[in-house]
Amino acid sequence: MSLSPTEFRSGMRQLAAAVNVITTRHDGARAGMTATAVMSLTAEPPQIAVAVNRSNASYAAITGSGVFAVNVLANDHAAIASRFAGADGVKGEARFSAGQWDVLETGAPILRDCAASFDCTLVQEVAFTSHVVLVGLVRAVRVAPGTTPLLFMDGAWASLVRANDGDFAAYEQLIGELTGALDAVLASQGSFTRKLHDFSAAFIRVNAPVVDVLRDFYTRETFASASRLDAINQRKREVEHKLQDLLIRGVGTGEFEARDPVAAADAILGLLNGIHRRPAATGAQAEDLARRLADLVVAMVAKRHPVPA
Ligand SMILES: Cc1cc2nc3c(=O)[nH]c(=O)nc-3n(C[C@H](O)[C@H](O)[C@H](O)COP(=O)(O)O)c2cc1C
């Protein structure tokens, strides 16, 4: 049974790839195209390979000039990647009105501020039906260490945000503080309504001054290692369970009204977690926010509110 191109592509969509713009200069005009089919070939001599569709205008320009550059795009180059893939209909030299371009040794255009550029002379061509693998001998390299690369994955531009242990340590410490504050509240005397109020206020009191840590984490967590995420999610579930337990017990004594205490706990945590969408609040501001949100939470489930002193 032969595989259809659609089946092949559906697999390839899952192959996250670095995005490059391959450029050349031929007969006084620049040409360039976006390419993910780029690979390192040998370090000695330094060679790089690119698979180019022979119907692309860039193919004729590269083979005509005998030179090309591979520009490895940075995270903020998605618009350039789209343009050099032909998305806005702009062709040839006009594509270069976006970005700033230099030259190194061969005269092929080198994109300023990209992650790395390899300036090459074309040394070999190997044809495979629609595509030709072009092998370049690298004459010069320009590198910008620390650049975050642009990726292409599942039909969309993607970014790999660098996460370091410091970010996760700060987040884990925050959850630890939160859990400690909640345990203290839950162990205190008083009605379930009072406990729920103090639980909510403690949650905000811990989170409000450090929303930057939270916001940072929410943008990075997808890139954390699986074991690190498991550890963090485990801590989050502890908090969920404590709140569910509090609500169930409050319903049991008739203090709370909630047909589905687990869903109510989710809704409450959703409200309290929304704090990371606000600017950081400290001191009296954080205190005021804690009190107001705690009142709101109590109003969601308690039969009697405001909270009895
Ligand atoms: C993410 C992405 C990756 C691509 N990779 C390649 C590639 O590796 N080789 C190729 O020939 N075309 C690739 N293309 C298609 C070319 O960028 C596109 O056909 C371009 O318009 C060719 O320009 P040209 O005809 O001016 O050379 C890719 C397109 C996208 C969006």
XYZ file of C-alpha atoms and ligand atoms in Angstrom:
340
model
C 0.000 0.000 0.000
C 1.488 3.330 -0.952
C 1.249 6.247 1.397
C -0.596 9.334 0.179
C 1.095 12.763 0.236
C -1.592 13.845 2.733
C -0.665 11.040 5.131
C 3.011 11.892 4.762
C 2.350 15.587 5.428
C 0.189 14.856 8.476
C 3.187 13.133 10.058
C 5.601 15.852 8.982
C 3.401 18.535 10.566
C 4.534 17.144 13.927
C 8.217 17.608 13.109
C 8.983 20.943 14.779
C 11.552 22.688 12.628
C 13.767 25.744 12.721
C 12.762 28.318 10.114
C 15.312 29.745 7.688
C 15.367 32.191 4.806
C 17.594 31.024 1.961
C 18.893 33.940 -0.085
C 21.034 34.661 -3.105
C 21.962 37.462 -5.470
C 21.821 36.757 -9.186
C 22.150 39.172 -12.114
C 21.990 42.159 -9.734
C 18.713 41.092 -8.078
C 18.180 39.416 -4.736
C 15.988 36.338 -4.332
C 14.966 34.431 -1.250
C 12.594 31.840 0.159
C 11.562 30.387 3.499
C 12.803 26.850 4.118
C 12.641 24.318 6.924
C 14.353 21.526 4.947
C 17.832 22.563 6.070
C 20.428 20.350 7.667
C 23.977 20.375 8.867
C 25.961 17.988 6.658
C 29.625 17.918 7.674
C 31.787 20.057 9.946
C 34.980 19.195 8.006
C 34.638 20.668 5.521
C 31.774 22.877 6.790
C 28.832 21.925 4.611
C 25.108 22.570 4.840
C 22.270 21.079 2.758
C 18.957 22.620 1.728
C 16.093 20.895 -0.137
C 14.605 23.344 -2.643
C 11.633 22.827 -4.927
C 12.944 23.214 -8.465
C 9.869 25.232 -9.428
C 10.754 27.968 -6.897
C 12.224 31.133 -8.401
C 15.000 30.879 -5.797
C 16.151 27.569 -7.260
C 17.037 29.101 -10.626
C 18.636 32.115 -8.944
C 20.817 29.985 -6.619
C 21.975 27.605 -9.330
C 22.553 30.593 -11.626
C 24.675 32.516 -9.110
C 26.407 29.558 -7.470
C 26.047 31.148 -4.008
C 23.450 31.159 -1.253
C 23.035 32.050 2.412
C 21.023 30.251 5.079
C 19.597 32.733 7.592
C 18.274 31.046 10.746
C 15.328 33.157 11.883
C 14.743 34.542 15.360
C 11.521 34.411 17.347
C 10.404 37.881 16.141
C 10.882 37.102 12.431
C 7.522 35.439 11.753
C 6.448 38.261 9.391
C 9.649 37.824 7.361
C 9.122 34.057 7.298
C 5.576 34.531 5.938
C 6.705 37.004 3.306
C 9.539 34.763 2.035
C 7.066 31.868 1.904
C 4.998 33.968 -0.522
C 2.080 34.571 1.878
C 1.613 38.244 0.950
C 2.176 37.700 -2.801
C 5.371 39.790 -2.842
C 8.080 38.215 -5.010
C 11.800 38.513 -5.746
C 13.734 41.648 -4.822
C 10.645 43.333 -3.296
C 10.607 40.750 -0.450
C 13.760 42.395 0.942
C 11.944 45.624 1.876
C 11.270 43.823 5.176
C 14.313 43.323 7.437
C 17.820 44.752 7.264
C 20.250 42.973 5.007
C 24.051 42.855 4.903
C 26.580 40.805 2.946
C 29.534 38.739 4.144
C 31.823 36.920 1.648
C 29.741 35.721 -1.270
C 27.336 38.643 -1.716
C 24.268 36.571 -0.731
C 21.940 38.612 1.556
C 22.544 38.145 5.287
C 19.676 39.072 7.626
C 20.680 41.327 10.508
C 19.595 40.163 14.023
C 18.829 36.590 13.021
C 20.095 33.657 15.107
C 22.835 32.631 12.655
C 23.731 33.058 8.984
C 25.757 30.661 6.860
C 27.246 32.209 3.741
C 27.899 29.472 1.163
C 29.106 28.611 -2.297
C 27.090 25.922 -4.050
C 29.216 22.781 -4.422
C 26.748 20.020 -5.314
C 23.187 19.385 -6.435
C 21.324 16.112 -5.915
C 17.896 15.826 -7.565
C 14.909 14.020 -5.990
C 11.774 14.310 -8.154
C 10.284 17.717 -7.254
C 13.163 18.833 -5.040
C 16.888 19.315 -5.393
C 19.231 19.080 -2.438
C 21.699 21.927 -2.705
C 24.946 21.461 -0.808
C 26.774 24.588 0.257
C 30.368 24.955 1.411
C 30.198 27.474 4.243
C 32.554 30.409 3.652
C 31.513 32.587 6.581
C 29.213 32.397 9.605
C 27.609 35.170 11.603
C 26.111 34.155 14.950
C 23.946 35.954 17.536
C 24.238 33.743 20.659
C 21.255 33.717 22.996
C 18.705 34.390 20.259
C 15.387 32.602 20.691
C 14.664 30.714 17.444
C 11.502 30.798 15.363
C 9.966 27.359 14.848
C 7.299 25.921 12.563
C 5.083 23.223 14.043
C 1.655 21.815 13.210
C 1.106 24.421 10.497
C 1.921 27.436 12.675
C 4.843 29.580 13.765
C 5.940 28.583 17.239
C 8.449 29.809 19.724
C 10.694 28.087 22.182
C 10.877 30.229 25.275
C 13.932 29.508 27.315
C 12.892 28.310 30.735
C 15.509 28.075 33.417
C 15.375 26.413 36.798
C 15.189 29.800 38.518
C 11.744 30.475 37.040
C 10.372 27.187 38.276
C 12.028 27.481 41.667
C 10.308 30.862 42.162
C 6.970 29.392 41.128
C 7.349 26.326 43.325
C 8.267 28.520 46.285
C 5.139 30.558 45.646
C 2.909 27.479 45.666
C 4.653 26.304 48.825
C 3.859 29.621 50.557
C 0.296 29.418 49.327
C -0.160 25.918 50.689
C 1.311 26.973 54.056
C -1.033 29.970 54.301
C -4.027 27.805 53.436
C -3.120 25.124 55.968
C -2.923 27.783 58.708
C -6.345 29.138 57.753
C -7.933 25.706 57.594
C -6.553 24.752 61.020
C -7.982 27.904 62.604
C -11.191 28.043 64.634
C -14.394 29.430 63.209
C -17.198 28.735 60.788
C -16.671 27.277 57.304
C -17.747 30.635 55.913
C -14.965 32.313 57.895
C -12.488 29.663 56.727
C -13.500 30.125 53.080
C -13.159 33.880 53.408
C -9.712 33.604 55.008
C -8.639 30.917 52.528
C -9.483 33.260 49.633
C -7.860 36.292 51.248
C -4.705 34.266 52.001
C -4.595 33.105 48.380
C -4.698 36.681 47.098
C -2.354 37.984 49.804
C 0.325 35.537 48.665
C -0.254 35.914 44.930
C -1.022 39.607 44.422
C 2.451 41.011 45.115
C 4.138 38.427 42.859
C 1.860 38.363 39.818
C 4.956 38.898 37.651
C 6.260 35.482 38.711
C 2.846 33.955 37.935
C 2.471 35.650 34.573
C 5.968 34.645 33.619
C 5.265 31.080 34.569
C 2.000 30.888 32.664
C 3.812 31.888 29.480
C 6.590 29.374 30.060
C 5.082 26.294 31.590
C 4.488 24.492 28.296
C 8.242 24.262 27.908
C 9.032 22.902 31.342
C 10.213 19.327 31.622
C 7.422 16.818 32.151
C 8.689 15.828 35.617
C 8.889 19.451 36.753
C 5.361 20.129 35.526
C 4.103 16.989 37.270
C 5.582 18.198 40.546
C 3.988 21.614 40.170
C 0.613 20.212 39.124
C 0.677 17.880 42.089
C 1.024 20.877 44.430
C -1.796 22.660 42.617
C -4.060 19.636 43.034
C -3.405 19.642 46.788
C -4.806 23.163 46.937
C -7.818 22.098 44.845
C -8.529 19.155 47.119
C -8.316 21.277 50.254
C -10.812 23.741 48.880
C -13.155 20.967 47.684
C -13.005 19.416 51.130
C -13.804 22.739 52.787
C -16.828 23.266 50.530
C -18.143 19.731 50.998
C -17.911 20.073 54.774
C -19.599 23.488 54.663
C -22.417 22.045 52.567
C -22.688 19.233 55.148
C -23.262 21.688 58.005
C -25.766 23.675 55.929
C -23.556 26.790 55.850
C -22.978 26.554 52.092
C -25.278 25.984 49.188
C -23.579 24.255 46.242
C -25.150 21.506 44.182
C -21.734 20.492 42.863
C -19.025 21.469 45.379
C -16.204 20.239 43.103
C -17.350 22.501 40.254
C -17.822 25.336 42.758
C -14.230 24.838 43.949
C -13.027 25.021 40.323
C -14.988 28.234 39.772
C -13.563 29.792 42.946
C -9.997 28.873 42.045
C -10.582 30.252 38.527
C -11.605 33.547 40.063
C -8.677 33.647 42.502
C -6.151 32.582 39.867
C -7.314 35.389 37.576
C -5.095 37.610 39.703
C -2.177 37.067 37.316
C -4.016 39.164 34.731
C -3.694 42.236 36.976
C -0.695 44.435 37.708
C 1.167 43.541 40.910
C -0.529 44.889 44.038
C 1.359 45.397 47.297
C 0.603 46.656 50.804
C -2.804 48.284 51.263
C -3.751 47.649 47.616
C -3.152 43.908 47.952
C -5.004 43.882 51.265
C -8.020 45.635 49.736
C -8.014 43.247 46.768
C -7.783 40.240 49.101
C -10.779 41.425 51.147
C -12.956 42.246 48.133
C -12.232 38.976 46.312
C -12.747 36.982 49.501
C -16.173 38.660 49.960
C -17.017 37.747 46.366
C -16.011 34.107 46.894
C -18.095 33.849 50.048
C -21.080 35.333 48.200
C -20.791 32.508 45.660
C -21.613 29.720 48.120
C -22.411 30.930 51.638
C -26.057 31.157 52.690
C -25.213 34.030 55.042
C -22.954 36.865 54.054
C -21.212 39.159 54.737
C -19.077 36.925 56.894
C -20.018 36.936 60.570
C -17.080 38.332 62.572
C 7.281 26.852 7.019
C 7.640 26.742 5.573
C 8.726 25.975 5.200
C 9.086 25.847 3.870
N 10.160 25.084 3.558
C 10.506 24.927 2.260
C 11.639 24.151 1.923
O 12.330 23.613 2.794
N 11.942 24.011 0.602
C 11.196 24.602 -0.377
O 11.525 24.435 -1.554
N 10.132 25.377 -0.078
C 9.778 25.568 1.219
N 8.699 26.346 1.536
C 7.950 27.010 0.454
C 8.649 28.273 -0.065
O 9.034 29.123 0.992
C 7.704 29.061 -0.983
O 7.304 28.230 -2.041
C 8.307 30.354 -1.520
O 7.277 31.216 -1.968
C 9.265 30.132 -2.680
O 9.696 31.415 -3.133
P 10.376 31.647 -4.555
O 9.482 30.997 -5.594
O 10.440 33.147 -4.691
O 11.711 31.027 -4.487
C 8.338 26.498 2.856
C 7.242 27.275 3.235
C 6.892 27.394 4.572
C 5.716 28.238 4.964
